[in-house]
Short mmCIF file of C-alpha atoms and ligand atoms in Angstrom, two decimals:
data_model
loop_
_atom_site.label_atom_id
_atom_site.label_comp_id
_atom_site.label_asym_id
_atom_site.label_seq_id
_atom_site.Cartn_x
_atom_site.Cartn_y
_atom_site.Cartn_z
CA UNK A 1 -96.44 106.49 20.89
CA UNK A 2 -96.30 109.31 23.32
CA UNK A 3 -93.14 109.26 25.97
CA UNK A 4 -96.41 110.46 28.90
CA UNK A 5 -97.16 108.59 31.21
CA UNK A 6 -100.79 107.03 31.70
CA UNK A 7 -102.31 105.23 35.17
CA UNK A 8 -105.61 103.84 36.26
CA UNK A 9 -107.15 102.69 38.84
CA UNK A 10 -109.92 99.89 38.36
CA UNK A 11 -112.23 98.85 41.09
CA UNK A 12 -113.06 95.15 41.33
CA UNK A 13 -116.79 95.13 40.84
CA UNK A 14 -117.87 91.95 39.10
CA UNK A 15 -117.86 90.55 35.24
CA UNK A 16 -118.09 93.65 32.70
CA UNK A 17 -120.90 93.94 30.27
CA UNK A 18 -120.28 95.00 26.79
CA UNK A 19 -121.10 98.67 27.26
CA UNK A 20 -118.32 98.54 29.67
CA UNK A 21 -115.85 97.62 27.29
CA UNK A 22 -116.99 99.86 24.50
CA UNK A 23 -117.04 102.75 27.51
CA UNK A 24 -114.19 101.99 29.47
CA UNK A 25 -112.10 99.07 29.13
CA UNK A 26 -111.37 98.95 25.13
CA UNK A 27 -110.69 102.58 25.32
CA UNK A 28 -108.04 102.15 28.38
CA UNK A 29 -106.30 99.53 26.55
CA UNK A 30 -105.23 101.42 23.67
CA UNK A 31 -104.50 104.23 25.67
CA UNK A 32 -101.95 102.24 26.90
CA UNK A 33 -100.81 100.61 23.85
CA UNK A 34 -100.01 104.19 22.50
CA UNK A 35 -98.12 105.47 26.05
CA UNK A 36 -94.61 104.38 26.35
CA UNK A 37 -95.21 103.92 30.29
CA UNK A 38 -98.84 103.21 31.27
CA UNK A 39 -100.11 101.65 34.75
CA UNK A 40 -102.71 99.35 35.13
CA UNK A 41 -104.34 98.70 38.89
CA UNK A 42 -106.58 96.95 40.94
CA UNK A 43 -107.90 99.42 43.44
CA UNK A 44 -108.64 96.74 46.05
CA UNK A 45 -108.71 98.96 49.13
CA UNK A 46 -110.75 101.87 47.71
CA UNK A 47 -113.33 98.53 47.33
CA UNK A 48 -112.81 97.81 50.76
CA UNK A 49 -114.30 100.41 52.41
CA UNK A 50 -117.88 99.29 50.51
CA UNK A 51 -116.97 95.74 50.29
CA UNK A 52 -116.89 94.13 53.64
CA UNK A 53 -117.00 90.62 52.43
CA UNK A 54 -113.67 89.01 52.03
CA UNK A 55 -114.58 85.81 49.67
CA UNK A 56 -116.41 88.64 47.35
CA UNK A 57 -113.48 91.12 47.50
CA UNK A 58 -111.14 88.25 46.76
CA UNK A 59 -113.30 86.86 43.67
CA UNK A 60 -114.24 90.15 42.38
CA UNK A 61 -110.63 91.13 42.25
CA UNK A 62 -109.77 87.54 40.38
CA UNK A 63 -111.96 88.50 37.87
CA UNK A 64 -111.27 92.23 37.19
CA UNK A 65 -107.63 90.79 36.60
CA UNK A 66 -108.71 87.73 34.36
CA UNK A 67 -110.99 90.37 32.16
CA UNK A 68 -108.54 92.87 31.48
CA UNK A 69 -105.46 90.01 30.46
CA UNK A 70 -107.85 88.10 28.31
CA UNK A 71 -109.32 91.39 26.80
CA UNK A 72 -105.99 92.26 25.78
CA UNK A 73 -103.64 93.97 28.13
CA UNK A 74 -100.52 93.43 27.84
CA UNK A 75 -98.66 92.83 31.56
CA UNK A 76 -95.04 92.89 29.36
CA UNK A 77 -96.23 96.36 28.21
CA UNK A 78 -98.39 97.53 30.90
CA UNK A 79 -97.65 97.41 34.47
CA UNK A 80 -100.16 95.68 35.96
CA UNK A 81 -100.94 94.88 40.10
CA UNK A 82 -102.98 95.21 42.63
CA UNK A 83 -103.03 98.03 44.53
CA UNK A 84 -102.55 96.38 48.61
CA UNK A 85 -99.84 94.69 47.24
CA UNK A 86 -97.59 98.07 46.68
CA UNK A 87 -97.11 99.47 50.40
CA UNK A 88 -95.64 102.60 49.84
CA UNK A 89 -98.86 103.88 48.05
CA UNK A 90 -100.09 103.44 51.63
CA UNK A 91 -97.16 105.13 53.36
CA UNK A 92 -97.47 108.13 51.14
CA UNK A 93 -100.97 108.01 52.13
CA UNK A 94 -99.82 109.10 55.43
CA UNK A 95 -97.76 111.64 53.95
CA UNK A 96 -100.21 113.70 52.12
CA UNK A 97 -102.80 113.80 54.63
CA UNK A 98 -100.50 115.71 57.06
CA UNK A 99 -100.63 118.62 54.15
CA UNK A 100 -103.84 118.30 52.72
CA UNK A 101 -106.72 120.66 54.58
CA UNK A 102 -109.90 118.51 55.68
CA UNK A 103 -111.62 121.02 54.12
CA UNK A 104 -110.63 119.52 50.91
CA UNK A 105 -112.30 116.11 51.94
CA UNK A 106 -115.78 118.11 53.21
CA UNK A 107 -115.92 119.36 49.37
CA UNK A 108 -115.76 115.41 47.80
CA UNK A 109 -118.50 114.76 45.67
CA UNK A 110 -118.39 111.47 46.36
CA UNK A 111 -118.99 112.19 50.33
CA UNK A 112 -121.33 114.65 50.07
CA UNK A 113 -123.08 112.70 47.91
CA UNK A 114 -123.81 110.47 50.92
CA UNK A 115 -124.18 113.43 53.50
CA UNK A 116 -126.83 114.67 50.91
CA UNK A 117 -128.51 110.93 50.69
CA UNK A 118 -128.88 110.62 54.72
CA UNK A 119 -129.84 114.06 55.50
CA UNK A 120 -132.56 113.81 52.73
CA UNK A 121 -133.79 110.43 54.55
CA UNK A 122 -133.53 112.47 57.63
CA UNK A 123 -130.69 109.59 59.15
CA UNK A 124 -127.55 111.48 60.77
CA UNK A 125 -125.56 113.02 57.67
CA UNK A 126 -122.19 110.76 58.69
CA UNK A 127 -124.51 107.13 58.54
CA UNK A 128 -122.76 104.95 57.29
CA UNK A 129 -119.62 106.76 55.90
CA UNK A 130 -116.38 105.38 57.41
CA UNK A 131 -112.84 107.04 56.85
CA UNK A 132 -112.12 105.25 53.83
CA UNK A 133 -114.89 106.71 52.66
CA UNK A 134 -113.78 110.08 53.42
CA UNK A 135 -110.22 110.35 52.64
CA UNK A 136 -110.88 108.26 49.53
CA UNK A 137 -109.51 111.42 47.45
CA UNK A 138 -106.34 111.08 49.77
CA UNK A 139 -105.56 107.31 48.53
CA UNK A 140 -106.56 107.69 45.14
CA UNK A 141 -103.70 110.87 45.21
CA UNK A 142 -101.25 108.72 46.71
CA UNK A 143 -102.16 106.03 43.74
CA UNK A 144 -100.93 108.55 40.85
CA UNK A 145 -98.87 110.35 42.65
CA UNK A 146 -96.23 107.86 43.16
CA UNK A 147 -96.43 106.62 39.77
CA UNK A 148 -94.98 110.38 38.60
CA UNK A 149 -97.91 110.08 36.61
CA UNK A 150 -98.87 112.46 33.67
CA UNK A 151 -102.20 111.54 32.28
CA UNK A 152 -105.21 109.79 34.25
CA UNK A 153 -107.88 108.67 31.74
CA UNK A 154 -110.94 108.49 33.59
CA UNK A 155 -114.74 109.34 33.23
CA UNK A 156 -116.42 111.88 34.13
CA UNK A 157 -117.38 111.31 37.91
CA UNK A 158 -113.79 110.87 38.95
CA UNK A 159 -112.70 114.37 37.53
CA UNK A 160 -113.01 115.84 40.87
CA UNK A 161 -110.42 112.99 42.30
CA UNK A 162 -107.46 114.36 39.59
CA UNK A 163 -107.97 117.79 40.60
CA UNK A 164 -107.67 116.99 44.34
CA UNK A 165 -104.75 114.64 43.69
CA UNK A 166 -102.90 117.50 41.45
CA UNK A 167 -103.70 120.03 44.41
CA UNK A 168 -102.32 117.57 46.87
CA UNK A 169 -98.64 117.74 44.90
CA UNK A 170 -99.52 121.05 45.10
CA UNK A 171 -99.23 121.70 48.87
CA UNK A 172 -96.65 118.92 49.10
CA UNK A 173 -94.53 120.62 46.74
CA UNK A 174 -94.85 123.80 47.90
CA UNK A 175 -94.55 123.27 51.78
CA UNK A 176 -91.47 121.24 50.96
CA UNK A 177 -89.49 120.98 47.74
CA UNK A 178 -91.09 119.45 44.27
CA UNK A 179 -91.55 116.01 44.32
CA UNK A 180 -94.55 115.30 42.48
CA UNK A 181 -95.53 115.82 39.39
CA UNK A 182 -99.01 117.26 38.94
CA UNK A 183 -100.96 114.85 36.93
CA UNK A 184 -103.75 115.81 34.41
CA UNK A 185 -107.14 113.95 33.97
CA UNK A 186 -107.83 113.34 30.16
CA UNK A 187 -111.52 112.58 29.94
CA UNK A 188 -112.64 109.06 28.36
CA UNK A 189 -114.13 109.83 24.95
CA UNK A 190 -116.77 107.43 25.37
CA UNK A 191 -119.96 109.64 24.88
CA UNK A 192 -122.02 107.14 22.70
CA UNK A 193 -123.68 105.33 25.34
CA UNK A 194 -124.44 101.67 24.22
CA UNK A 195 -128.42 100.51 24.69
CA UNK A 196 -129.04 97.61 26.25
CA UNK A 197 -131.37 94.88 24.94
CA UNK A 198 -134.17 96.60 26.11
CA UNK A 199 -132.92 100.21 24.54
CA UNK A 200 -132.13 102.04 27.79
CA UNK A 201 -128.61 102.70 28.50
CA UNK A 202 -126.76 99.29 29.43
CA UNK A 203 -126.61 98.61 32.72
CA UNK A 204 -126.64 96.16 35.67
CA UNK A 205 -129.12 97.74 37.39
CA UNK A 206 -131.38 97.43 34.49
CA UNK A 207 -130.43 93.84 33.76
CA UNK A 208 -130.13 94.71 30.28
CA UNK A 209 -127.11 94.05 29.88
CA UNK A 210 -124.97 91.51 27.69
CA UNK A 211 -121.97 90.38 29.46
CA UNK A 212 -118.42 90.27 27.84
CA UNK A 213 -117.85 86.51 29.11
CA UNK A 214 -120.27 84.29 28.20
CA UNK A 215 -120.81 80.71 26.04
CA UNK A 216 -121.96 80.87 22.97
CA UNK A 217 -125.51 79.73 23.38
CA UNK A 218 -126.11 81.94 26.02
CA UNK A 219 -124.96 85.02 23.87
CA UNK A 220 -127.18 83.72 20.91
CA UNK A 221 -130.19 83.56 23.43
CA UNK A 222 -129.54 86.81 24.73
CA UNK A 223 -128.99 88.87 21.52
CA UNK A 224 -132.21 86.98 20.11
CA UNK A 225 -133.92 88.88 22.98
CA UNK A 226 -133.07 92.53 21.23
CA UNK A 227 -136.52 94.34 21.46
CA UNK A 228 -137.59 95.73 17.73
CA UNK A 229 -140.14 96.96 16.52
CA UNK A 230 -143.10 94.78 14.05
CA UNK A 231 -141.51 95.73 10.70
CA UNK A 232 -141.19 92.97 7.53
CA UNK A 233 -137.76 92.44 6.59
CA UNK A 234 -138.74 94.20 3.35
CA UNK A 235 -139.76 97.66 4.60
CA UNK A 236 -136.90 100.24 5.04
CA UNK A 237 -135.78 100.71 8.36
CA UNK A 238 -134.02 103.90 10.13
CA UNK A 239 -130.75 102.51 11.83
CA UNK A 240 -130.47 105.28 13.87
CA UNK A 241 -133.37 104.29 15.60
CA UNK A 242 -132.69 100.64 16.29
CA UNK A 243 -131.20 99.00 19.21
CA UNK A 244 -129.20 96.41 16.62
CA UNK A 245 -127.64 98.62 14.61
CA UNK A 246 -126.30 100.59 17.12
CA UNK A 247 -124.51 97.47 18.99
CA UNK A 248 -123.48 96.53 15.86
CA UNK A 249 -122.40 99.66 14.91
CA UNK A 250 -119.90 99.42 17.95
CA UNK A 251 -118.39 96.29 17.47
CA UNK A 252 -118.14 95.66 13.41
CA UNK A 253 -115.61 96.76 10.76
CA UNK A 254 -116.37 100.23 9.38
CA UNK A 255 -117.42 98.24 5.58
CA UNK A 256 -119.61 95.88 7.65
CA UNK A 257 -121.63 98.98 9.47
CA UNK A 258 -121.63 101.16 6.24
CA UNK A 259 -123.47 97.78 4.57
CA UNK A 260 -125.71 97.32 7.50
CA UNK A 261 -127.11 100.66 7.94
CA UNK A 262 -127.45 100.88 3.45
CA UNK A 263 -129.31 97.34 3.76
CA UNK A 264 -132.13 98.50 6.68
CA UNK A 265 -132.43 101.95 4.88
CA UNK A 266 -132.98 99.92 1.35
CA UNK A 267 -135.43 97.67 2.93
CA UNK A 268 -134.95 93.77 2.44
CA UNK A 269 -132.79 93.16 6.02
CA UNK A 270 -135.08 91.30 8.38
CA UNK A 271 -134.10 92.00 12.87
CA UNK A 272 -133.26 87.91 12.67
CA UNK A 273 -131.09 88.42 10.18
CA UNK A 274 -129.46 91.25 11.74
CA UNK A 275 -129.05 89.86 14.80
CA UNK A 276 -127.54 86.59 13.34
CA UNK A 277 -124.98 89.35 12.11
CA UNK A 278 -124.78 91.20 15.34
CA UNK A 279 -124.21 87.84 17.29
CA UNK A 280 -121.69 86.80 14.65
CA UNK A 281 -119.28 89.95 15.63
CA UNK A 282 -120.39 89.59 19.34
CA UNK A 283 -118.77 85.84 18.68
CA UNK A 284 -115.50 87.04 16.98
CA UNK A 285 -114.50 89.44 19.09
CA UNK A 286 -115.21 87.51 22.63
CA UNK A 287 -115.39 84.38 21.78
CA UNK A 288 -111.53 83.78 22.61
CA UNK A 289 -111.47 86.41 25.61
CA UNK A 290 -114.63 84.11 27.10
CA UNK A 291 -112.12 81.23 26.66
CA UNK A 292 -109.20 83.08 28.36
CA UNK A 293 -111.29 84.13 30.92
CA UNK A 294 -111.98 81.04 32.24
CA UNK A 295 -108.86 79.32 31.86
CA UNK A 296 -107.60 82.50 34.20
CA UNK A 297 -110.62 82.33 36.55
CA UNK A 298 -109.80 78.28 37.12
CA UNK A 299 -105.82 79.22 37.49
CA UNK A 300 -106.34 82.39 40.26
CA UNK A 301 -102.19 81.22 40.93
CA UNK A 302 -101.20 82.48 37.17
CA UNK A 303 -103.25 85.63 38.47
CA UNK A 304 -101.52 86.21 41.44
CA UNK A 305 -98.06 85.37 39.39
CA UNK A 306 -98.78 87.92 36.70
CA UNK A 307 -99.85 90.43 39.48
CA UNK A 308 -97.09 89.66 41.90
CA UNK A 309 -94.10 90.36 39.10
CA UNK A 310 -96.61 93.78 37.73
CA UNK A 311 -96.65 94.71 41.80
CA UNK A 312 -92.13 94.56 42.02
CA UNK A 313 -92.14 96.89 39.16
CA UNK A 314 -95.08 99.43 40.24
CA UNK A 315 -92.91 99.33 43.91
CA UNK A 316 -89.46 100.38 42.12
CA UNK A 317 -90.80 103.83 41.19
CA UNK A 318 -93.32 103.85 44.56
CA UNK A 319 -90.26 103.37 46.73
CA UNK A 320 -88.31 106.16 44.56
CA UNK A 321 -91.19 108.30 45.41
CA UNK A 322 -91.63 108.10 49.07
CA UNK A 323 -87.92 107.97 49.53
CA UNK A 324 -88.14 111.65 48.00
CA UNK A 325 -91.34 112.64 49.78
CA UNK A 326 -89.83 111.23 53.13
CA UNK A 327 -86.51 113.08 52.91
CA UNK A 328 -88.14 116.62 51.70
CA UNK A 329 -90.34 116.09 54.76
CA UNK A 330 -87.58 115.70 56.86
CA UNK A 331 -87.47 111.98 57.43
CA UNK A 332 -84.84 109.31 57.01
CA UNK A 333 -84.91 108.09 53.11
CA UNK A 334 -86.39 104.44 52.88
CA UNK A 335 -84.15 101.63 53.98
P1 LIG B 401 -123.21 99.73 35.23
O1 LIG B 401 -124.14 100.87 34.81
O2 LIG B 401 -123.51 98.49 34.48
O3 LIG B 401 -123.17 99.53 36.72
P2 LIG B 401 -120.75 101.11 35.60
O4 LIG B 401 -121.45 102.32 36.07
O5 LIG B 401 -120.04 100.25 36.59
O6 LIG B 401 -121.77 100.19 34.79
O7 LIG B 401 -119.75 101.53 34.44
C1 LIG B 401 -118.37 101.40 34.45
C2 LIG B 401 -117.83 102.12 33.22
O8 LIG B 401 -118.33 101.49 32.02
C3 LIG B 401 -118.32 103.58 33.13
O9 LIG B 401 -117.30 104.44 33.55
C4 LIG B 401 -118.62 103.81 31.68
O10 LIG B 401 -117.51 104.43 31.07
C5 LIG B 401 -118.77 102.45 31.07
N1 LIG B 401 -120.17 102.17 30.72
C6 LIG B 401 -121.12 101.65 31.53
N2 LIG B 401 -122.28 101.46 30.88
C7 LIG B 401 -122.05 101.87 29.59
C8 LIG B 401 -122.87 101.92 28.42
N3 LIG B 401 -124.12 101.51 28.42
N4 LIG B 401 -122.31 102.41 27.29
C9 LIG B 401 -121.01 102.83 27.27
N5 LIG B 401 -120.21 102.79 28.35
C10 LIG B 401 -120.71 102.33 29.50
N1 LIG B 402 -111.88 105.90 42.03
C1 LIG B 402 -111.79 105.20 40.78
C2 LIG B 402 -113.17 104.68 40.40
O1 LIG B 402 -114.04 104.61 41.23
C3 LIG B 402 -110.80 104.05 40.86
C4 LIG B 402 -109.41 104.53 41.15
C5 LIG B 402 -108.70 104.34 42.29
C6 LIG B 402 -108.57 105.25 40.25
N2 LIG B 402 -107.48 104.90 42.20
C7 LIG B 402 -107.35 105.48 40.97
C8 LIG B 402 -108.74 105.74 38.94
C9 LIG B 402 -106.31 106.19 40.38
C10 LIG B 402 -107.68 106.44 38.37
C11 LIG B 402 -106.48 106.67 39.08
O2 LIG B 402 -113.38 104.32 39.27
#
């Protein structure tokens, strides 16, 4: 248990697939079960500015809250909210953009990745890319900033986004007194990427994915659908090279994977049989989440509860915050 403390921000973007929680979500959550203080968000208006349909943002957000409580986080442990319902985060907003150079904001990956798209295309390089868009960086600063965050476990694309936000405490600090404290990114370890059932990486955009939440005879169907190759269950088989054994290899005990990979290197395990073992673990481990999750999805008021109560004690340290950043920029502290 470290005495740091640990924030992220989540986006609300639909039901998570397995290689999501292997890549992201199982590794957040014991981040935060080893940091005294960690911070868990919903970063419903950095969707907003891609998300222009309210029904969607407001299901979306539903279930991004209703997976990570049934996965396991802990809202007595973590603090858990959603993001618009913690003003000050947008207040010091305001604040940091009057220090931070829009030069900063020209250099965004994330917007030039769109200036690069349109200008490729030949369209005007600004199509399409509203404010939100472009001061993103300045948001997701305010986000850990306010939190006097230490550590920001993220992935790799949203390294860029710490070292802007630790820049922005930066100027603040140093045009007025310290107030922040620079935060540090600490990369998700991740690297195995999980296949999907097809053996390219798991995605949604390859629908190959196997979602965390879903009944049991769905799951069966869908890991029955593993491709493999034509070989008898009696010929040896090279684990390494075979879209079971790596799921598997994710989600069972360390005995259980050590006896799977000796049994398809002896020879004798069949795929069927291997993927009545693979759906068995699939089955233990979200089997009760699935059943969470829909008991929160049908009781969105035990959502907003749980993220109300998380949102009064992200706002105690967020007003602390601002009331510092206000008075070293020479405004009245917060009422
Ligand atoms: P998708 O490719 O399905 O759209 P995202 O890009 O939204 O998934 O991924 C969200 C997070 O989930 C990523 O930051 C990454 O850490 C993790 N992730 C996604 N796909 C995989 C995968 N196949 N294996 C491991 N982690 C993954
Ligand atoms: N930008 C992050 C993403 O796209 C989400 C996010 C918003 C975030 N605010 C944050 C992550 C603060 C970490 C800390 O995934």
């Amino acid at each position: 248990m470290t005495g740091k403390t640990i924030l992220t921000g989540v986006k609300p973007t639909g039901a998570p697939h397995i290689g999501n929680y292997i890549g992201a979500i199982r590794p957040a959550l014991q981040l935060a079960a080893t940091h005294k203080k960690s911070y868990l968000f919903i970063a419903d208006y950095h969707a907003l500015n891609a998300v222009h349909d309210p029904q969607a943002l407001r299901q979306d957000s539903y279930q991004v809250a209703a997976c990570w409580l049934s996965l396991g986080l802990d809202p007595e442990r973590t603090v858990f909210y959603r993001q618009s319902d913690v003003p000050e985060i947008f207040e010091l907003t305001t604040l940091l953009s009057a220090v931070t150079p829009k030069g900063l904001m020209d250099r965004s990956h994330a917007y030039k990745a769109v200036v690069d798209k349109n200008t490729s295309e030949g369209r005007d390089a600004d199509a399409d890319v509203n404010m939100g868009l472009y001061t993103y960086p300045i948001l997701m600063a305010a986000d850990i900033l306010m939190a006097q965050t230490d550590i920001v476990p993220v992935g790799k694309d949203q390294v860029q986004h710490i070292e802007f936000a630790r820049d922005m405490a930066g100027y603040f600090n140093n045009t007025f007194k310290p107030v922040f404290k620079l935060p540090e990114y600490q990369l998700e370890k991740g690297g195995a990427l999980l296949p999907g059932i097809d053996g390219r990486k798991m995605s949604k955009s390859y629908n190959n994915h196997i979602p965390v939440f879903m009944d049991t005879p769905a799951r069966k169907k869908l890991v029955m659908k593993i491709v493999t190759d034509s070989k008898l269950p009696a010929e040896p088989k090279n684990p390494d090279d075979n879209i079971i054994f790596q799921i598997y290899a994710h989600m069972a005990s360390v005995d259980e994977v050590a006896s799977m990979r000796e049994a398809f290197e002896k020879g004798g395990l069949g795929y069927g049989d291997a993927k009545q073992a693979l759906f068995q673990v699939l089955e233990r481990e979200f089997e009760r989440p699935t059943q969470l999750y829909n008991e929160y999805m049908a009781n969105p008021a035990r959502i907003d509860e749980l993220l109300e109560k998380g949102a009064e004690q992200a706002r105690i340290i967020a007003r602390n915050t601002l009331s510092m950043a206000r008075m070293a920029a020479g405004l009245k502290p917060l009422l």
